[in-house]
Short mmCIF file of C-alpha atoms in Angstrom, two decimals:
data_model
loop_
_atom_site.label_atom_id
_atom_site.label_comp_id
_atom_site.label_asym_id
_atom_site.label_seq_id
_atom_site.Cartn_x
_atom_site.Cartn_y
_atom_site.Cartn_z
CA MET F 1 0.02 -0.02 0.00
CA TYR F 2 1.08 3.58 -0.63
CA ALA F 3 -0.62 7.00 -0.60
CA VAL F 4 -0.64 10.08 -2.88
CA ARG F 5 -1.48 13.34 -1.28
CA ALA F 6 -2.03 16.91 -2.71
CA GLY F 7 -3.39 20.14 -1.49
CA THR F 8 -5.74 20.48 -4.41
CA CYS F 9 -7.90 17.53 -5.61
CA PHE F 10 -10.42 17.08 -8.39
CA ASP F 11 -12.06 13.69 -7.89
CA GLY F 12 -13.51 13.40 -11.43
CA GLU F 13 -16.70 15.25 -10.58
CA THR F 14 -15.80 18.05 -8.24
CA PHE F 15 -12.96 19.77 -6.43
CA ARG F 16 -12.59 18.45 -2.88
CA PRO F 17 -12.09 21.26 -0.28
CA GLY F 18 -8.68 21.10 1.36
CA GLY F 19 -7.16 18.50 -0.99
CA ALA F 20 -7.05 14.73 -0.46
CA THR F 21 -5.02 11.69 0.33
CA VAL F 22 -5.59 8.65 -1.99
CA LEU F 23 -4.72 5.28 -0.68
CA VAL F 24 -3.61 2.69 -3.34
CA GLU F 25 -3.36 -1.06 -2.90
CA GLY F 26 -2.49 -3.18 -5.89
CA GLU F 27 -4.31 -1.88 -9.05
CA GLN F 28 -7.10 -0.19 -7.10
CA ILE F 29 -7.89 2.82 -4.93
CA LEU F 30 -8.40 1.61 -1.42
CA GLY F 31 -9.82 4.92 -0.12
CA VAL F 32 -9.92 8.69 -0.52
CA GLU F 33 -9.35 10.64 2.61
CA SER F 34 -8.75 14.19 3.80
CA PHE F 35 -5.42 15.81 3.15
CA GLY F 36 -4.32 15.44 6.74
CA TYR F 37 -5.43 11.85 7.06
CA ASP F 38 -3.10 9.75 9.25
CA VAL F 39 -2.02 6.92 7.02
CA PRO F 40 -1.45 3.43 8.42
CA ALA F 41 1.98 2.64 9.84
CA GLY F 42 4.41 1.68 7.09
CA CYS F 43 2.42 3.26 4.34
CA GLU F 44 4.63 5.27 1.99
CA VAL F 45 3.26 8.80 1.36
CA ALA F 46 4.11 10.94 -1.68
CA SER F 47 2.99 14.58 -1.12
CA TYR F 48 2.65 17.23 -3.76
CA ASP F 49 1.85 20.90 -3.89
CA GLY F 50 -0.14 20.68 -7.14
CA THR F 51 -3.45 19.13 -8.07
CA LEU F 52 -4.35 15.42 -7.82
CA LEU F 53 -6.92 14.09 -10.20
CA PRO F 54 -7.88 10.86 -12.03
CA GLY F 55 -5.77 9.98 -15.08
CA LEU F 56 -7.04 11.61 -18.28
CA PHE F 57 -8.89 10.17 -21.12
CA ASP F 58 -8.19 11.00 -24.76
CA CYS F 59 -11.42 9.91 -26.46
CA HIS F 60 -10.17 10.23 -30.03
CA VAL F 61 -6.77 8.92 -30.98
CA HIS F 62 -5.05 7.13 -33.85
CA LEU F 63 -2.25 5.07 -32.26
CA VAL F 64 -1.06 3.75 -35.66
CA SER F 65 -0.13 7.35 -36.71
CA ASP F 66 2.69 9.53 -35.33
CA SER F 67 1.14 12.88 -36.35
CA SER F 68 3.71 13.59 -39.00
CA PRO F 69 2.38 14.72 -42.41
CA GLY F 70 0.79 11.78 -44.21
CA SER F 71 1.41 9.38 -41.26
CA LEU F 72 -2.22 8.12 -41.07
CA GLU F 73 -2.24 7.38 -44.77
CA ARG F 74 1.08 5.53 -44.56
CA ALA F 75 -0.28 3.37 -41.77
CA GLY F 76 -2.43 1.59 -44.27
CA ALA F 77 0.61 0.15 -45.93
CA ALA F 78 2.66 -0.62 -42.82
CA SER F 79 3.47 -4.12 -41.62
CA ASP F 80 2.11 -5.47 -38.38
CA ASP F 81 5.50 -5.03 -36.68
CA GLU F 82 5.73 -1.46 -37.87
CA LEU F 83 2.16 -0.72 -36.60
CA ASP F 84 2.94 -2.37 -33.28
CA ALA F 85 6.00 -0.17 -32.85
CA LEU F 86 3.98 2.94 -33.65
CA ILE F 87 1.28 1.96 -31.19
CA ALA F 88 3.76 1.40 -28.39
CA THR F 89 5.45 4.70 -29.00
CA SER F 90 2.16 6.55 -29.21
CA MET F 91 0.87 5.05 -25.97
CA GLU F 92 4.19 6.03 -24.18
CA GLN F 93 3.65 9.61 -25.30
CA HIS F 94 0.09 9.56 -23.90
CA VAL F 95 0.93 8.06 -20.54
CA VAL F 96 3.86 10.39 -19.70
CA ALA F 97 1.39 13.27 -20.26
CA GLY F 98 -1.05 11.79 -17.77
CA VAL F 99 -3.40 10.09 -20.23
CA THR F 100 -4.22 6.71 -18.73
CA THR F 101 -7.06 5.66 -21.04
CA VAL F 102 -7.26 6.17 -24.86
CA ARG F 103 -10.18 5.47 -27.27
CA ASP F 104 -8.65 4.57 -30.61
CA LEU F 105 -10.98 5.41 -33.47
CA GLY F 106 -9.15 4.17 -36.49
CA ASP F 107 -6.45 1.58 -36.86
CA VAL F 108 -5.29 -0.99 -39.45
CA ARG F 109 -6.00 -4.77 -39.15
CA TYR F 110 -7.19 -4.47 -35.60
CA ARG F 111 -3.65 -3.93 -34.21
CA THR F 112 -4.90 -1.69 -31.35
CA LEU F 113 -7.05 -4.57 -30.10
CA VAL F 114 -3.86 -6.62 -29.94
CA ALA F 115 -2.24 -3.88 -27.82
CA ARG F 116 -5.39 -3.59 -25.67
CA ASP F 117 -5.42 -7.28 -24.89
CA ARG F 118 -1.77 -7.43 -24.12
CA ARG F 119 -2.39 -5.08 -21.18
CA THR F 120 1.29 -4.15 -20.76
CA PRO F 121 2.00 -2.73 -17.29
CA GLY F 122 2.35 1.06 -17.39
CA GLU F 123 0.60 1.49 -20.75
CA PRO F 124 -2.73 3.28 -21.00
CA ARG F 125 -5.96 1.33 -21.04
CA VAL F 126 -7.28 1.03 -24.67
CA VAL F 127 -10.80 1.27 -25.96
CA ALA F 128 -10.68 0.23 -29.68
CA ALA F 129 -12.80 0.50 -32.77
CA GLY F 130 -10.59 -1.16 -35.28
CA PRO F 131 -10.63 0.08 -38.92
CA PRO F 132 -13.28 2.74 -39.38
CA LEU F 133 -16.19 2.07 -41.71
CA THR F 134 -16.13 4.11 -44.86
CA VAL F 135 -17.03 3.87 -48.54
CA ASP F 136 -14.83 3.06 -51.51
CA ALA F 137 -12.40 5.95 -51.95
CA GLY F 138 -13.96 7.57 -48.87
CA HIS F 139 -12.38 9.20 -45.91
CA CYS F 140 -9.61 6.92 -44.46
CA HIS F 141 -10.32 4.13 -46.97
CA TYR F 142 -6.60 3.39 -46.77
CA LEU F 143 -7.12 1.94 -43.28
CA GLY F 144 -9.06 -0.98 -44.83
CA GLY F 145 -12.58 -0.36 -43.61
CA ALA F 146 -14.36 0.35 -46.95
CA VAL F 147 -17.85 -1.34 -47.32
CA THR F 148 -20.49 -1.34 -50.03
CA GLY F 149 -24.22 -1.59 -49.68
CA VAL F 150 -26.48 -2.53 -46.69
CA GLU F 151 -25.36 -6.17 -46.47
CA GLY F 152 -21.74 -5.17 -46.72
CA ALA F 153 -22.25 -2.67 -43.89
CA ARG F 154 -23.96 -5.21 -41.65
CA ALA F 155 -21.19 -7.78 -42.34
CA ALA F 156 -18.47 -5.26 -41.41
CA VAL F 157 -20.17 -4.46 -38.08
CA LEU F 158 -20.51 -8.15 -37.34
CA GLU F 159 -16.81 -8.63 -38.09
CA ARG F 160 -15.93 -5.92 -35.62
CA ALA F 161 -18.04 -7.50 -32.94
CA GLU F 162 -16.48 -10.92 -33.60
CA ARG F 163 -13.03 -9.37 -33.36
CA GLY F 164 -13.87 -7.90 -30.00
CA ALA F 165 -14.10 -4.21 -30.95
CA ASP F 166 -15.44 -1.96 -28.10
CA VAL F 167 -17.15 0.53 -30.33
CA VAL F 168 -17.94 1.04 -34.03
CA LYS F 169 -16.54 4.10 -35.88
CA VAL F 170 -18.15 5.24 -39.11
CA MET F 171 -17.26 8.01 -41.45
CA ALA F 172 -20.57 9.80 -42.00
CA SER F 173 -18.94 12.53 -43.96
CA GLY F 174 -15.71 12.98 -45.86
CA GLY F 175 -12.59 14.17 -44.10
CA MET F 176 -9.80 16.74 -44.52
CA LEU F 177 -7.07 14.06 -44.71
CA THR F 178 -8.71 12.44 -47.79
CA PHE F 179 -8.65 14.73 -50.72
CA GLU F 180 -11.24 12.94 -52.85
CA SER F 181 -13.83 12.76 -50.05
CA ASP F 182 -16.65 15.31 -49.65
CA VAL F 183 -16.42 17.35 -46.48
CA PHE F 184 -19.73 19.11 -47.22
CA GLY F 185 -21.91 16.11 -47.93
CA VAL F 186 -22.55 12.51 -46.68
CA GLN F 187 -20.73 9.33 -47.58
CA PHE F 188 -23.40 6.70 -46.97
CA GLY F 189 -26.96 6.41 -48.02
CA ASP F 190 -29.54 6.60 -45.18
CA GLU F 191 -30.32 2.93 -45.40
CA GLU F 192 -26.58 1.93 -45.13
CA LEU F 193 -25.88 4.13 -42.24
CA ALA F 194 -29.13 2.97 -40.45
CA ALA F 195 -28.05 -0.58 -41.00
CA ILE F 196 -24.71 0.07 -39.33
CA VAL F 197 -26.36 1.60 -36.32
CA SER F 198 -29.12 -1.08 -35.98
CA THR F 199 -26.70 -3.97 -36.35
CA ALA F 200 -24.26 -2.48 -33.87
CA HIS F 201 -26.96 -1.83 -31.35
CA ASP F 202 -28.30 -5.36 -31.74
CA LEU F 203 -24.78 -6.56 -30.85
CA GLY F 204 -24.46 -4.24 -27.87
CA LEU F 205 -22.03 -1.84 -29.59
CA ARG F 206 -22.23 1.94 -29.72
CA VAL F 207 -21.67 3.83 -32.94
CA LEU F 208 -19.50 6.97 -33.21
CA ALA F 209 -19.83 8.95 -36.39
CA HIS F 210 -17.02 11.14 -37.85
CA SER F 211 -18.94 14.10 -39.18
CA HIS F 212 -17.39 17.26 -40.46
CA SER F 213 -20.38 18.35 -42.53
CA GLU F 214 -23.62 19.70 -41.15
CA ALA F 215 -25.35 17.24 -43.56
CA GLY F 216 -23.35 14.44 -42.03
CA VAL F 217 -24.28 15.48 -38.50
CA ARG F 218 -27.99 15.65 -39.41
CA GLN F 219 -27.89 12.26 -41.09
CA ALA F 220 -26.00 10.64 -38.22
CA VAL F 221 -28.41 12.09 -35.65
CA GLY F 222 -31.41 10.96 -37.73
CA VAL F 223 -30.33 7.31 -37.81
CA GLY F 224 -29.61 7.20 -34.08
CA VAL F 225 -25.79 7.26 -33.66
CA ASP F 226 -24.50 7.34 -30.05
CA GLY F 227 -21.74 9.88 -30.52
CA LEU F 228 -20.46 12.50 -32.99
CA GLU F 229 -16.78 13.04 -33.62
CA HIS F 230 -15.68 16.56 -34.65
CA GLY F 231 -19.27 17.85 -35.40
CA THR F 232 -17.78 20.69 -37.32
CA CYS F 233 -21.06 21.50 -39.17
CA LEU F 234 -19.40 22.61 -42.36
CA THR F 235 -21.62 23.92 -45.15
CA GLU F 236 -20.84 25.50 -48.51
CA GLU F 237 -21.04 28.92 -46.86
CA GLY F 238 -18.75 27.94 -43.91
CA PRO F 239 -19.01 26.41 -40.42
CA SER F 240 -22.55 26.79 -39.01
CA VAL F 241 -24.06 26.94 -35.56
CA PRO F 242 -27.39 25.21 -35.91
CA HIS F 243 -29.01 25.77 -32.49
CA GLU F 244 -32.05 23.66 -33.09
CA LEU F 245 -29.74 20.76 -34.16
CA PHE F 246 -27.74 21.10 -30.94
CA GLU F 247 -30.97 20.98 -28.93
CA GLU F 248 -31.93 17.76 -30.71
CA ILE F 249 -28.63 16.18 -30.02
CA ALA F 250 -29.03 17.06 -26.40
CA VAL F 251 -32.52 15.59 -26.20
CA ARG F 252 -31.44 12.36 -27.92
CA GLY F 253 -28.50 12.02 -25.44
CA ILE F 254 -25.87 11.87 -28.16
CA THR F 255 -22.36 12.64 -27.02
CA VAL F 256 -20.19 15.08 -28.94
CA ASP F 257 -16.39 14.98 -29.01
CA PRO F 258 -15.41 18.24 -30.76
CA THR F 259 -11.67 17.24 -31.00
CA LEU F 260 -10.49 20.78 -30.01
CA GLY F 261 -6.94 21.54 -28.97
CA MET F 262 -4.83 22.03 -32.06
CA ASP F 263 -1.25 23.28 -31.49
CA PRO F 264 -0.76 26.29 -33.77
CA GLY F 265 3.01 26.09 -33.27
CA ARG F 266 3.05 22.76 -35.07
CA MET F 267 1.18 23.97 -38.11
CA PRO F 268 3.14 22.61 -41.16
CA PRO F 269 4.15 24.80 -44.05
CA PRO F 270 1.42 25.20 -46.80
CA ASP F 271 2.90 22.62 -49.14
CA GLN F 272 2.55 19.94 -46.33
CA ILE F 273 -1.07 20.78 -45.34
CA PRO F 274 -3.47 18.19 -46.76
CA PRO F 275 -5.01 19.65 -49.96
CA ALA F 276 -8.62 19.45 -48.64
CA MET F 277 -7.73 21.31 -45.45
CA ARG F 278 -5.70 23.86 -47.35
CA ALA F 279 -8.66 24.39 -49.82
CA LEU F 280 -11.02 25.02 -46.83
CA MET F 281 -8.63 27.44 -45.27
CA GLU F 282 -8.30 29.36 -48.45
CA ARG F 283 -12.05 29.22 -49.16
CA TYR F 284 -13.09 30.65 -45.87
CA ARG F 285 -9.90 32.65 -45.28
CA LEU F 286 -9.27 30.74 -42.09
CA THR F 287 -6.20 31.00 -39.89
CA PRO F 288 -5.54 28.72 -36.93
CA ALA F 289 -6.69 31.55 -34.70
CA THR F 290 -9.92 32.19 -36.52
CA PHE F 291 -10.76 28.49 -36.81
CA LYS F 292 -10.17 28.11 -33.08
CA GLU F 293 -12.64 30.94 -32.42
CA ILE F 294 -15.31 29.39 -34.67
CA ARG F 295 -14.93 25.97 -33.05
CA THR F 296 -14.93 27.42 -29.61
CA ALA F 297 -18.21 29.33 -30.38
CA GLN F 298 -19.84 26.10 -31.72
CA VAL F 299 -18.93 24.14 -28.65
CA ALA F 300 -20.15 26.96 -26.36
CA ALA F 301 -23.56 26.85 -28.12
CA ALA F 302 -23.70 23.06 -27.79
CA HIS F 303 -22.84 23.32 -24.16
CA ARG F 304 -25.60 25.86 -23.61
CA ALA F 305 -28.03 23.56 -25.31
CA GLY F 306 -27.14 20.78 -22.84
CA VAL F 307 -25.13 18.58 -25.18
CA ARG F 308 -22.86 16.09 -23.37
CA ILE F 309 -19.29 16.86 -24.33
CA VAL F 310 -16.24 14.54 -23.96
CA THR F 311 -12.68 15.40 -24.80
CA GLY F 312 -10.53 13.84 -27.49
CA LEU F 313 -7.79 15.41 -29.64
CA ASP F 314 -7.72 13.31 -32.82
CA ALA F 315 -4.22 12.54 -31.62
CA GLY F 316 -1.80 11.34 -34.19
CA ALA F 317 -3.82 12.39 -37.17
CA ALA F 318 -1.89 15.55 -38.05
CA PRO F 319 1.16 17.62 -36.90
CA ILE F 320 -1.16 19.98 -34.95
CA LYS F 321 -2.55 16.99 -33.02
CA PRO F 322 0.41 15.17 -31.39
CA HIS F 323 -0.08 12.29 -28.97
CA GLY F 324 -0.14 13.35 -25.36
CA ALA F 325 -1.57 16.83 -25.85
CA VAL F 326 -5.20 16.32 -24.91
CA TRP F 327 -4.65 18.97 -22.22
CA ARG F 328 -5.05 21.57 -24.98
CA ALA F 329 -8.53 20.40 -25.71
CA VAL F 330 -9.53 20.46 -22.09
CA ALA F 331 -8.16 23.91 -21.61
CA GLN F 332 -9.96 25.33 -24.70
CA LEU F 333 -13.30 24.38 -23.06
CA ALA F 334 -12.67 27.25 -20.63
CA ASP F 335 -13.00 29.61 -23.56
CA ALA F 336 -16.33 27.95 -24.40
CA GLY F 337 -17.78 28.78 -21.01
CA PHE F 338 -17.04 25.61 -19.13
CA ALA F 339 -16.16 25.89 -15.41
CA ALA F 340 -12.87 24.20 -14.57
CA GLY F 341 -14.56 21.20 -12.99
CA GLU F 342 -16.87 20.75 -16.00
CA ALA F 343 -13.93 20.84 -18.38
CA LEU F 344 -11.97 18.33 -16.38
CA ALA F 345 -14.95 15.98 -16.13
CA THR F 346 -15.09 15.75 -19.91
CA ALA F 347 -11.74 14.06 -19.78
CA THR F 348 -12.34 11.98 -16.61
CA SER F 349 -15.68 10.89 -15.23
CA VAL F 350 -17.85 11.86 -18.24
CA ALA F 351 -15.39 10.38 -20.65
CA ALA F 352 -15.26 7.12 -18.63
CA GLY F 353 -19.03 6.80 -18.80
CA ASP F 354 -19.00 7.42 -22.54
CA CYS F 355 -16.29 4.76 -23.03
CA GLY F 356 -18.18 2.15 -21.03
CA LEU F 357 -15.75 2.43 -18.10
CA GLY F 358 -17.90 4.53 -15.71
CA GLY F 359 -17.60 1.93 -12.90
CA THR F 360 -13.90 1.27 -13.53
CA THR F 361 -11.96 4.47 -13.80
CA GLY F 362 -12.32 8.21 -14.24
CA ARG F 363 -12.98 9.01 -10.57
CA LEU F 364 -11.05 8.99 -7.34
CA ALA F 365 -13.11 6.62 -5.22
CA ALA F 366 -12.76 3.38 -3.45
CA SER F 367 -12.65 0.28 -5.62
CA TYR F 368 -11.92 2.31 -8.74
CA ALA F 369 -8.76 1.65 -10.80
CA ALA F 370 -5.69 3.51 -9.40
CA ASP F 371 -5.28 5.77 -12.47
CA LEU F 372 -4.01 8.96 -11.02
CA LEU F 373 -2.36 12.21 -12.26
CA VAL F 374 -0.62 14.92 -10.27
CA VAL F 375 0.14 18.19 -12.03
CA ASP F 376 2.19 21.27 -11.05
CA GLY F 377 -0.47 23.93 -10.41
CA ASP F 378 -3.97 24.71 -9.33
CA LEU F 379 -6.37 23.38 -11.91
CA ALA F 380 -9.23 25.21 -10.35
CA ALA F 381 -7.51 28.44 -11.52
CA ASP F 382 -5.50 27.33 -14.54
CA LEU F 383 -6.36 24.37 -16.69
CA THR F 384 -3.08 24.73 -18.61
CA ALA F 385 -1.44 23.16 -15.52
CA LEU F 386 -2.43 19.88 -17.12
CA ALA F 387 0.56 20.33 -19.40
CA ARG F 388 2.86 19.97 -16.34
CA PRO F 389 2.46 16.40 -15.03
CA VAL F 390 4.72 15.50 -12.13
CA GLN F 391 3.40 12.01 -11.30
CA VAL F 392 1.35 9.48 -13.28
CA VAL F 393 -0.12 6.21 -11.94
CA VAL F 394 -1.54 3.63 -14.31
CA ARG F 395 -3.51 0.78 -12.56
CA GLY F 396 -1.46 1.25 -9.47
CA ARG F 397 1.92 1.42 -11.24
CA ARG F 398 3.83 4.61 -10.68
CA LEU F 399 5.77 5.91 -13.55
CA ARG F 400 9.21 7.23 -12.63
#
């Protein structure tokens, strides 16, 4: 047994007055006590001046991609050994940044499921979708998940269930990393997308829909998906803020992961920006700063409408989204009107519930997994303190 103590503590749902002492035994939290709790004799105590909280979730990652230009596309042609090495490196980058659980939403040949099942000590917990469902020549077709027709869609969902996927990812719209795909329209017909959702639900699997276009969001909501990734609501006139659609998403209980948090300092030169993204930037005269403002305003409107938000970065997909930087997405929520505790919950307790791990991790409470993070600073006052981890614990294992 050992204990971790800090003067500021966020337990996954709220800040605990006066800090806390968390007792750990094996892989689990034995108890959460006051800061001044008198620990049992012989119990080692590590005390910190910063903030103690549950280990973070990144709800949207691509472990097979290292965030360099073209890396996700290259993953489609990589060998299993190359993919496994990329996955291991990506997971290390997450865990040293305090991310103890990742949800992978697009791999090749189910290699993230192999990493998940290996359960290597000190590596993050993995929730995995396998290759995302798309259409021929559609967004991320190079990852091997292209399907045709209603029966093909059903068969692909069944395959993922048989392989042990935790969730189904589908590309409802085109994407900015696939030039030939349509970021303003939809990829699947209504019957095909509905078949994916109904088949997944019959098998007990949730469906998360990549949706950059407003048309894609509306179609995905209409067929009953469980979550929306990005939700950028692009139209021919630019990104929209459809308030009535946000209200419907809230009423239906659909989760939105807006994948905020780009790092403008890692923006590649124009000739290395994916053509579709470059075309959008030129069309709408977008800069990283103006795009951030637009996305923040969209998320603020969704939050006001009561939409459940979780935090993912789209880590690994592009240079501006490196592994281990989900803190940027959490911090941006403050600009969208989230209180510090609300923002942190999107990457802890709320994220855990959305990933099917609500009774396992994401909170500091007895019998929960000992997934802990200590950061240098007071998160109640400054969410960017998440960028300064000083101790990470994964299932009871302390990283040095």
